[in-house]
Amino acid sequence: MSHVVQLEDIHKTYESGEVPVLAVRGVTLTIAGGEFVAIMGASGSGKSTLMNLLGCLDRPTRGRYLLGGTDVSNLDRNELADLRNQKLGFIFQGFNLLSRTTALENVELPMLYGRRHFSTREVRERARQSLDIVGLSNRADHFPSQLSGGQQQRVAIARALINEPQILLADEPTGNLDSKTSVEIMGVFQKLNAQGITVVMVTHELDIAHYCKRNLIMRDGRLVSDTPVVDRLVATEQMQRIVTAETDAKLIA
Amino acid sequence: MRFINVIKVALRALRRSAMRSILTALGIIIGVAAVIAMVSIGNGAKSQVEASIASLGQNIISVFPGSATTGGMHGGWGSASSLTVDEALSIRREISGIVAVSPEMRDRQQVLANGLNWNSSVNGEDVTYLDIRLWTIAEGEMFTEADVNSAAKVCVIGQTVVAKLFPDGDPVGRSLRIRNLPFKVVGVLKAKGFNYFGSDQDDVVIIPYTSHLKRIARRPNLNSIIIQAESPDQMTRIQQDVTDFLQQRRNGRDPDFTVRNQQELAEAATATTKTMTVLLGAIAGVSLIVGGIGIMNIMLVSVTERTREIGIRLAVGAHGRDVLTQFLVEAIILSVMGGTLGILLGVGSSQLISRLNGWPVLISTSAIFGAVAFSAAIGVFFGFYPARKAAQLDPIEALRYE
């Protein structure tokens, strides 16, 4: 499989304070197409900074970043914006949906900023398909405030999917969700991954990382561990167990 | 992003805080309305002044006697007895481009009729006088050339004289007495109202100038000569020709006359009202600028409030330019909406002012277009800084903003 992401000795230093902060100090990493990677680490380990670099929201201070074969380390603001729009799908911990805007319109957003212009009908059609993938087509006209956390995150995933990106990047996607909903969201990621979409996510929950195929651990701005997941959890099975447990609890009570 | 979507998003954002949008636009509404109302009232006043100047007659050049000096005392303009009927008639004959000349003799006399009396202005004029003054007869007719030649005791009278001496109306054919001489009323003038200087133009008895000189004033010299030029552009030339002509007849003596051009008066008067219009417009313009600052203020607040939204848009691939356009369009919509409502309010209030005060109000289309263009410009100008601030936000920072 071709390499979707190729990082070569990436450094990121923040100069804003009195003392320069070395957030990422020399990360070399390749991620192939179809992988499902979890980046873990304590807070301050540099995993979020690495995620921002991967997501082209930020530029490395030093090093080379090849995304789908093209060097993106030295692109300008607008070129990075186009990359985010076309090649990347971003999912945040806090969902980051536009309030007072329907689920469907939230999903449409990246298409409106694409360099290619689509007709309103085409945009609507694709947004519906995207919502369909995450199983939310029946909630298209709901506002974020009318949706549960899990549903909001699924809208965010649909939004990330709409421009058919090469890679989905998720920054603590289950951080604001309860455990059952977290499993539900991981199920969505596993389903997408099974269809061939590369997924990279940041998490600090070990059990969530177990749904992925490969675990990276960061400490002090460096990668300290890179292991494949052996006893991988399958979301649908876990969901079954939770549901059974719930029913049992009710039977006992 | 396609422009139609930009507008949709802007309208949605404005609707979301409708009250705030309305209050912000109110600054522009009041500004534009004030500009339109002020300019309209100013233009109305200007047209009124122009109309009253025009009612004095058009393209008129007046010749007045100079100053008489008796025993070292200067009498001031008009005191010399220097203008003659012969001179007036010669001017008519000799100088080209003249439509009409009226030798004029005026003074105030006690006029009697029906046992009533009234002190009125008795003007000796030529037959052409009414044409020069753009005046018409309401009843009866003007006295004739024959009346002038024979110094007939006939007169036409103004509406004020009718009211004072013939309160039961119908004066034509009856007579009134000036200096104990009976003058037959042959015509009544149409009402002309007060002139620009506030004197009642209808308080007048017009008789042939020959009759005035022979029977009332009993002197050979005229008060003035009124000359009407064919067109405004000939006025300066005719003024010079008349001056030269009269000077020549004085064989090198000091000029004892003065030739005046009505245009100068008209220009001075319209310049005054024009200054007032500009002044009022400028004051109103200041309120427009204050309104613009209001827009800038609200847009800055809006950018801060919507930092996260901007972050989301940037994260999914919006360019800085998209965000800039977004906020700029919002500001322009606010100001143009304000401008449109301001036009309605401005036109409405000028109509109201005109209705209430009886002032003429001329709604000027240029003021309307100007106000709209200006309010759009204000939207761009005052919207640009907040919009640029939004466009330059760092996506990561913006997303983290609480």
XYZ file of C-alpha atoms in Angstrom:
655
model
C 0.000 0.000 0.000
C 1.189 3.494 -0.794
C 2.129 5.865 1.981
C -0.535 8.401 2.708
C 1.452 10.207 5.362
C 5.207 10.476 5.530
C 6.822 12.531 8.290
C 10.588 13.010 8.237
C 12.202 14.397 11.384
C 9.382 16.814 12.120
C 9.982 19.511 14.708
C 7.600 22.122 16.069
C 8.783 24.859 18.409
C 6.532 27.563 19.827
C 8.332 30.846 20.333
C 5.440 32.780 21.791
C 6.503 32.658 25.468
C 9.816 33.676 27.044
C 11.146 30.138 26.794
C 10.688 28.364 23.439
C 8.446 25.325 23.828
C 9.687 22.251 21.971
C 6.317 20.605 21.381
C 7.426 18.073 18.777
C 11.097 17.135 18.554
C 11.920 14.906 15.669
C 9.069 12.624 14.710
C 9.554 10.269 11.796
C 6.522 8.278 10.832
C 4.822 6.712 7.847
C 1.181 5.794 7.646
C -0.042 3.656 4.791
C -3.420 3.817 3.122
C -6.118 1.872 4.983
C -4.404 2.060 8.355
C -6.249 2.844 11.595
C -3.821 4.553 13.951
C -4.268 5.818 17.518
C -1.788 8.350 18.866
C -1.651 8.259 22.654
C 0.238 10.122 25.284
C -0.082 12.178 28.443
C -1.157 15.778 28.140
C 1.743 17.911 26.988
C 3.345 14.988 25.170
C 2.885 16.782 21.845
C 0.187 14.531 20.414
C -2.231 17.398 19.729
C 0.506 19.454 18.092
C 1.388 16.463 15.922
C -2.291 16.148 15.046
C -2.466 19.824 14.018
C 0.605 19.303 11.844
C -0.888 16.194 10.266
C -4.110 18.133 9.719
C -2.293 20.983 7.946
C -3.662 23.424 10.494
C -0.099 24.244 11.423
C 3.292 24.131 9.748
C 6.340 22.303 11.143
C 9.308 24.404 12.236
C 11.652 21.844 10.712
C 11.337 18.584 8.786
C 9.431 17.309 5.807
C 5.795 16.285 5.605
C 4.626 14.412 2.536
C 0.882 14.051 2.257
C -0.104 11.656 -0.506
C 3.350 12.128 -2.013
C 3.385 15.957 -2.120
C 5.525 18.019 0.216
C 3.274 20.271 2.256
C 5.836 21.628 4.713
C 6.228 24.919 2.918
C 2.772 25.665 1.561
C 1.105 28.995 2.325
C -2.107 29.605 4.241
C -4.415 29.270 1.268
C -2.729 26.180 -0.140
C -3.008 24.526 3.270
C -6.688 25.506 3.385
C -7.253 23.804 0.029
C -5.469 20.673 1.278
C -7.652 20.556 4.398
C -10.644 20.973 2.179
C -9.793 18.312 -0.384
C -7.555 15.694 1.199
C -8.317 15.782 4.907
C -11.346 15.301 7.095
C -11.119 16.707 10.589
C -13.121 15.576 13.612
C -12.834 17.424 16.913
C -13.407 16.564 20.534
C -15.984 19.356 20.895
C -17.718 18.474 17.582
C -17.349 22.082 16.360
C -20.606 22.242 14.466
C -22.107 25.587 13.521
C -24.973 26.253 15.906
C -28.341 27.329 14.525
C -27.391 25.582 11.299
C -29.009 22.278 10.392
C -27.099 19.010 10.354
C -27.363 18.928 6.571
C -25.996 22.448 6.169
C -23.156 21.660 8.544
C -22.233 18.707 6.383
C -22.395 20.853 3.243
C -19.915 23.393 4.595
C -16.625 21.953 3.213
C -18.189 21.612 -0.242
C -19.098 25.284 -0.277
C -15.458 26.210 0.259
C -14.109 23.850 -2.384
C -12.336 25.361 -5.374
C -14.783 23.500 -7.564
C -18.292 24.889 -7.562
C -21.182 22.494 -7.347
C -24.823 23.217 -7.908
C -26.965 23.569 -4.810
C -28.717 20.320 -5.674
C -25.481 18.426 -6.063
C -24.191 19.727 -2.727
C -27.454 18.758 -1.012
C -27.378 15.318 -2.592
C -23.848 14.565 -1.463
C -24.480 15.900 2.041
C -27.436 13.498 2.300
C -25.292 10.578 1.167
C -22.682 11.529 3.714
C -25.263 11.663 6.500
C -26.532 8.301 5.288
C -23.088 6.756 5.774
C -23.104 7.712 9.455
C -26.747 6.684 9.775
C -28.212 10.108 10.415
C -30.190 10.865 7.261
C -33.376 11.000 9.335
C -31.951 13.878 11.388
C -30.849 16.077 8.451
C -33.028 19.044 9.377
C -32.219 19.013 13.094
C -30.089 21.702 14.682
C -27.043 20.594 16.707
C -28.831 21.617 19.910
C -31.546 19.066 19.099
C -29.037 16.220 18.709
C -27.269 14.041 21.301
C -23.482 14.169 21.649
C -23.043 10.973 19.671
C -25.307 12.264 16.916
C -23.430 15.557 16.791
C -20.144 13.720 16.444
C -21.637 11.651 13.640
C -22.665 14.849 11.865
C -19.067 16.018 12.264
C -17.850 12.724 10.734
C -20.275 13.157 7.844
C -18.897 16.663 7.335
C -15.339 15.277 7.331
C -16.351 12.687 4.731
C -18.158 14.880 2.247
C -15.163 15.775 0.064
C -13.993 12.114 0.029
C -10.701 12.785 1.822
C -7.661 10.486 1.755
C -7.440 10.533 5.497
C -9.691 11.169 8.483
C -8.063 12.902 11.442
C -9.843 12.782 14.772
C -8.661 14.695 17.821
C -10.072 12.967 20.935
C -13.311 12.161 19.108
C -14.783 10.357 22.118
C -13.474 12.765 24.765
C -16.865 14.380 25.339
C -18.939 11.193 25.054
C -20.053 8.492 27.503
C -18.660 5.015 27.069
C -21.597 3.560 25.154
C -21.673 6.429 22.683
C -17.886 6.188 22.391
C -18.229 2.583 21.276
C -20.902 3.684 18.819
C -18.547 6.304 17.313
C -15.658 3.822 17.189
C -18.046 1.541 15.336
C -18.521 4.249 12.713
C -14.750 4.638 12.368
C -14.238 0.877 12.073
C -16.910 0.684 9.402
C -15.298 3.524 7.424
C -11.855 1.974 7.856
C -13.178 -1.336 6.589
C -14.215 0.542 3.424
C -10.592 1.604 2.973
C -10.484 5.052 4.559
C -7.331 5.812 6.530
C -8.092 6.962 10.074
C -5.701 8.640 12.492
C -6.957 9.610 15.917
C -5.616 11.041 19.116
C -6.895 9.576 22.356
C -5.748 9.114 25.911
C -8.171 6.233 26.582
C -6.497 2.869 26.276
C -9.702 0.937 25.607
C -10.580 3.313 22.766
C -7.134 2.777 21.291
C -7.856 -0.932 21.271
C -10.410 -0.433 18.507
C -7.566 0.757 16.235
C -5.069 -1.350 14.313
C -1.892 0.427 15.360
C -0.983 2.332 18.534
C 1.626 5.090 18.777
C 2.693 6.505 22.126
C 4.283 9.923 22.437
C 6.293 11.356 25.295
C 8.046 14.734 25.426
C 7.536 15.396 21.755
C 8.929 12.057 20.552
C 7.431 8.776 19.491
C 8.400 6.190 22.092
C 6.292 3.234 21.044
C 4.784 1.936 17.813
C 2.908 -1.345 18.171
C 0.232 -3.159 16.213
C -2.926 -3.949 18.217
C -3.159 -7.668 18.827
C -6.381 -8.170 20.722
C -8.362 -5.658 18.649
C -11.869 -4.841 19.877
C -14.745 -4.921 17.445
C -17.304 -2.212 18.119
C -20.312 -4.231 17.027
C -19.430 -7.057 19.451
C -18.781 -4.624 22.284
C -22.069 -2.945 21.565
C -23.796 -6.304 21.772
C -22.208 -6.945 25.176
C -23.218 -3.560 26.502
C -26.785 -4.019 25.335
C -26.910 -7.498 26.873
C -25.469 -6.187 30.115
C -28.068 -3.458 30.190
C -30.921 -5.864 29.623
C -29.545 -8.207 32.265
C -29.317 -5.348 34.731
C -32.925 -4.509 34.052
C -33.978 -8.169 34.428
C -32.248 -8.434 37.778
C -33.723 -5.174 38.948
C -17.785 30.056 -1.915
C -20.460 31.079 -4.343
C -21.736 34.584 -3.855
C -25.336 33.545 -3.372
C -24.213 31.383 -0.437
C -22.177 34.245 0.993
C -25.309 36.391 0.999
C -27.390 33.592 2.516
C -24.917 33.102 5.333
C -24.712 36.860 5.929
C -28.479 37.224 6.089
C -28.731 34.303 8.480
C -26.091 35.814 10.742
C -27.892 39.168 10.731
C -31.238 37.528 11.452
C -29.741 35.606 14.341
C -29.278 38.880 16.227
C -32.131 40.791 14.631
C -32.495 43.434 17.324
C -28.824 44.257 17.229
C -28.828 44.437 13.428
C -31.776 46.825 13.461
C -30.180 49.094 16.060
C -26.931 49.109 14.112
C -28.715 49.920 10.883
C -30.617 52.661 12.713
C -27.447 54.736 12.791
C -27.295 54.601 9.008
C -31.070 55.002 8.651
C -31.008 58.254 10.605
C -27.893 59.464 8.819
C -29.243 58.860 5.326
C -32.671 60.223 6.237
C -31.082 63.354 7.657
C -28.961 63.912 4.551
C -31.940 63.482 2.238
C -34.263 65.650 4.323
C -31.709 68.422 4.720
C -30.712 68.492 1.077
C -34.364 68.357 0.004
C -35.328 71.244 2.245
C -32.262 73.180 1.143
C -33.082 72.608 -2.523
C -36.666 73.635 -1.865
C -35.497 76.872 -0.302
C -33.152 77.449 -3.223
C -35.904 76.944 -5.762
C -38.131 79.314 -3.822
C -35.472 81.997 -3.878
C -34.849 81.408 -7.569
C -38.561 81.653 -8.293
C -38.923 84.895 -6.402
C -35.905 86.330 -8.161
C -37.342 85.254 -11.493
C -40.634 86.927 -10.597
C -38.776 90.217 -10.572
C -38.488 89.643 -14.302
C -35.954 87.927 -16.438
C -32.708 89.233 -17.886
C -33.253 92.678 -16.455
C -30.751 95.491 -16.473
C -31.646 98.598 -14.516
C -30.271 102.082 -14.959
C -30.453 104.357 -11.924
C -29.514 108.022 -11.600
C -26.251 108.753 -9.846
C -25.669 110.694 -6.701
C -26.523 114.399 -6.597
C -24.199 116.619 -4.631
C -25.691 119.782 -3.224
C -23.487 122.094 -1.145
C -21.023 119.289 -0.476
C -23.751 116.851 0.608
C -23.882 113.624 -1.364
C -27.416 112.461 -1.951
C -26.594 108.844 -2.630
C -27.572 106.693 -5.596
C -30.745 107.806 -7.325
C -30.748 111.322 -6.005
C -29.498 112.922 -9.224
C -32.029 113.990 -11.814
C -30.068 112.693 -14.704
C -32.110 110.132 -16.637
C -34.494 111.338 -19.276
C -37.252 109.799 -21.335
C -35.257 110.631 -24.428
C -32.335 108.587 -23.145
C -34.590 105.633 -22.462
C -36.052 105.759 -25.954
C -32.592 106.197 -27.510
C -31.297 103.121 -25.687
C -34.180 101.162 -27.172
C -33.300 102.427 -30.651
C -29.518 102.314 -30.567
C -28.556 99.162 -28.689
C -29.103 95.692 -30.082
C -30.283 92.619 -28.205
C -32.924 94.489 -26.206
C -36.464 93.163 -26.032
C -38.107 96.000 -24.188
C -37.374 99.198 -22.328
C -39.620 100.751 -19.736
C -38.895 104.260 -18.513
C -39.907 104.192 -14.881
C -41.073 106.794 -12.400
C -42.229 105.622 -8.987
C -43.274 107.265 -5.794
C -45.685 106.690 -2.961
C -48.994 108.509 -3.068
C -52.206 108.551 -1.125
C -54.800 106.894 -3.353
C -58.519 107.431 -2.789
C -61.656 105.625 -3.920
C -65.100 104.844 -2.498
C -64.391 107.107 0.444
C -61.439 104.869 1.366
C -57.792 105.769 1.080
C -54.522 103.878 0.996
C -50.909 104.831 0.639
C -49.591 102.860 -2.283
C -46.712 102.803 -4.693
C -47.666 104.657 -7.867
C -45.477 103.468 -10.723
C -45.250 105.204 -14.060
C -44.329 102.564 -16.615
C -44.421 101.778 -20.300
C -46.862 99.303 -21.875
C -44.092 96.692 -21.992
C -43.645 96.708 -18.211
C -45.891 93.737 -17.500
C -44.079 91.596 -20.069
C -40.734 92.480 -18.547
C -41.933 91.573 -15.057
C -43.682 88.385 -16.286
C -46.866 89.763 -14.907
C -50.367 89.270 -16.276
C -53.722 90.968 -16.032
C -56.468 89.182 -14.131
C -59.377 91.392 -15.177
C -59.704 94.103 -17.807
C -56.575 94.946 -19.757
C -53.314 96.853 -19.734
C -53.364 100.473 -20.817
C -52.324 101.023 -24.435
C -49.571 102.746 -26.368
C -52.081 105.470 -27.183
C -52.655 105.995 -23.448
C -48.909 106.428 -23.011
C -48.642 108.852 -25.896
C -51.523 110.952 -24.626
C -50.539 110.753 -20.948
C -53.997 109.368 -20.258
C -55.434 109.188 -16.758
C -55.742 105.406 -16.670
C -54.289 102.784 -14.347
C -54.001 99.088 -13.611
C -53.977 98.123 -9.955
C -52.636 95.287 -7.801
C -54.707 92.976 -5.640
C -53.788 94.718 -2.383
C -55.112 98.030 -3.732
C -58.278 96.237 -4.847
C -58.728 94.859 -1.347
C -58.128 98.198 0.331
C -60.087 100.505 -1.959
C -62.645 98.277 -3.680
C -63.541 95.803 -0.943
C -66.736 94.813 -2.737
C -64.653 93.928 -5.818
C -65.129 94.645 -9.499
C -62.976 97.786 -9.791
C -62.559 97.734 -13.597
C -64.257 100.745 -15.153
C -64.413 102.649 -11.898
C -61.948 105.343 -10.969
C -59.645 106.286 -8.153
C -58.003 109.589 -7.289
C -54.299 110.282 -7.078
C -53.317 113.833 -6.096
C -56.926 114.750 -6.633
C -56.851 113.571 -10.249
C -59.255 110.825 -11.282
C -57.647 107.779 -12.884
C -59.799 105.203 -14.554
C -59.049 101.591 -13.581
C -58.668 99.640 -16.836
C -57.204 96.432 -15.430
C -56.457 94.431 -12.314
C -53.165 92.559 -11.986
C -52.828 88.952 -10.984
C -51.593 88.457 -7.445
C -47.781 88.233 -7.306
C -47.215 88.032 -3.582
C -44.299 89.267 -1.569
C -40.955 89.532 -3.213
C -37.628 88.203 -1.953
C -37.077 91.361 0.086
C -40.430 91.093 1.808
C -42.321 93.931 0.164
C -45.833 93.479 -1.135
C -45.687 93.490 -4.921
C -49.477 93.698 -5.194
C -49.593 97.024 -3.398
C -49.209 98.996 -6.605
C -50.968 101.365 -8.992
C -49.425 101.333 -12.469
C -50.036 104.295 -14.733
C -48.373 105.375 -18.016
C -44.972 106.918 -17.261
C -45.927 109.953 -19.292
C -48.951 110.538 -17.059
C -46.776 110.164 -13.971
C -44.178 112.653 -15.130
C -46.733 115.170 -16.376
C -49.480 114.924 -13.741
C -48.104 113.343 -10.539
C -44.365 113.900 -10.223
C -44.377 116.981 -12.482
C -40.718 116.713 -13.400
C -38.875 115.618 -16.545
C -36.528 113.065 -15.037
C -36.978 109.357 -14.537
C -36.433 107.192 -11.433
C -34.938 104.452 -13.493
C -34.905 102.731 -16.838
C -35.715 99.061 -16.957
C -34.140 97.134 -19.842
C -34.898 93.562 -20.744
C -32.221 91.665 -22.660
C -32.971 88.918 -25.154
C -30.910 86.310 -23.312
C -28.821 86.008 -20.154
C -25.539 85.740 -22.059
C -26.051 89.163 -23.622
C -26.537 90.896 -20.283
C -22.930 91.804 -19.636
C -22.502 93.194 -23.145
C -25.700 95.240 -22.988
C -24.783 96.524 -19.549
C -21.496 97.772 -21.023
C -23.172 99.232 -24.142
C -25.721 101.132 -22.055
C -22.955 102.484 -19.836
C -20.918 103.579 -22.882
C -23.959 105.064 -24.579
C -24.996 107.165 -21.581
C -21.403 108.209 -20.873
C -21.014 109.393 -24.443
C -24.060 111.638 -24.057
C -22.489 113.214 -21.007
C -19.533 114.538 -23.002
C -16.821 113.536 -20.573
C -18.573 114.657 -17.418
C -18.424 112.303 -14.428
C -21.007 109.560 -14.818
C -24.151 110.515 -12.905
C -25.838 107.149 -13.372
C -25.317 103.517 -12.525
C -26.208 100.441 -14.536
C -27.063 97.291 -12.546
C -27.533 93.735 -13.583
C -30.168 91.596 -11.923
C -28.074 88.484 -12.461
C -25.706 89.567 -9.721
C -28.550 89.765 -7.256
C -29.841 86.359 -8.264
C -26.410 84.838 -7.973
C -25.821 86.288 -4.530
C -29.186 85.093 -3.288
C -28.853 81.544 -4.640
C -25.285 81.341 -3.370
C -26.563 82.013 0.135
C -29.121 79.238 0.065
C -26.612 76.936 -1.578
C -24.248 77.511 1.326
C -27.075 76.676 3.720
C -27.811 73.451 1.836
C -24.188 72.385 1.907
C -23.964 73.228 5.593
C -27.084 71.264 6.513
C -25.964 68.372 4.319
C -22.550 68.345 5.976
C -24.054 68.222 9.458
C -26.272 65.348 8.357
C -23.222 63.689 6.792
C -21.517 63.643 10.165
C -24.360 61.540 11.538
C -23.795 59.122 8.639
C -20.179 58.701 9.672
C -21.235 58.134 13.281
C -23.610 55.463 11.971
C -20.694 53.888 10.122
C -18.654 53.729 13.298
C -21.612 51.961 14.898
C -21.415 49.333 12.166
C -17.703 48.879 12.718
C -18.264 48.498 16.443
C -20.897 45.825 16.020
C -18.890 43.975 13.386
C -15.909 43.866 15.754
C -18.117 42.421 18.492
C -19.516 39.969 15.984
C -16.051 38.810 14.904
C -15.080 38.158 18.524
C -18.323 36.329 19.240
C -17.986 34.162 16.191
C -14.303 33.348 16.517
C -15.105 29.644 16.855
C -17.326 29.734 13.798
C -14.514 31.400 11.849
C -12.155 28.699 13.137
C -14.481 25.950 11.904
C -14.780 27.568 8.491
C -11.021 27.960 8.197
C -10.474 24.362 9.354
C -12.714 22.916 6.654
C -10.907 24.865 3.964
C -12.167 28.446 3.836
C -9.543 30.891 2.606
C -8.923 34.106 4.500
C -10.545 35.838 1.549
C -13.774 33.843 2.030
C -14.008 34.955 5.643
C -13.187 38.542 4.684
C -15.904 38.585 2.029
C -18.329 37.052 4.505
C -17.971 39.804 7.077
C -17.664 42.550 4.492
C -20.896 41.470 2.833
C -22.566 41.436 6.222
C -21.460 45.001 6.894
C -22.547 46.119 3.433
C -25.950 44.477 3.785
C -26.396 46.246 7.113
C -25.498 49.630 5.679
C -27.388 49.268 2.394
C -30.455 48.065 4.277
C -30.067 51.072 6.537
C -29.592 53.258 3.483
C -32.766 52.000 1.820
C -34.869 52.463 4.936
C -33.166 55.834 5.394
C -34.340 56.929 1.940
C -37.929 56.046 2.788
C -37.672 57.831 6.118
C -35.889 60.814 4.548
C -38.404 61.225 1.729
C -41.274 60.716 4.171
C -39.998 63.202 6.683
C -39.253 65.840 4.057
C -42.802 65.465 2.752
C -44.055 65.818 6.313
C -41.945 68.897 6.992
C -43.128 70.433 3.750
C -46.746 69.649 4.636
C -46.450 71.025 8.175
C -44.501 74.188 7.429
C -45.631 74.887 3.914
C -42.017 74.920 2.731
C -41.332 73.748 -0.744
C -39.277 70.557 -0.598
C -37.430 69.290 -3.646
C -36.428 65.636 -3.248
C -33.185 65.411 -5.090
C -32.404 62.145 -6.838
C -28.721 62.924 -6.665
C -28.994 63.159 -2.869
C -30.727 59.778 -2.817
C -28.157 58.093 -5.029
C -25.388 59.837 -3.161
C -26.701 58.677 0.201
C -27.005 55.066 -0.934
C -23.572 55.033 -2.521
C -22.175 56.652 0.583
C -23.811 54.156 2.913
C -22.474 51.252 0.854
C -19.065 52.881 0.953
C -19.407 53.195 4.721
C -20.216 49.487 4.889
C -17.045 48.661 2.973
C -14.908 51.163 4.829
C -16.026 50.408 8.365
C -16.605 46.721 7.696
C -13.147 46.146 6.285
C -11.146 46.340 9.495
C -13.277 43.832 11.449
C -13.486 41.571 8.387
C -9.739 41.573 7.944
C -9.307 40.835 11.613
C -11.536 37.797 11.174
C -9.730 36.662 8.024
C -6.335 36.777 9.681
C -7.327 34.584 12.614
C -5.235 31.492 13.135
C -7.495 28.441 12.695
C -6.069 26.600 15.731
C -6.396 29.641 17.998
C -9.891 30.331 16.683
C -11.018 26.754 17.326
C -9.696 26.871 20.869
C -11.476 30.178 21.583
C -14.139 29.864 24.250
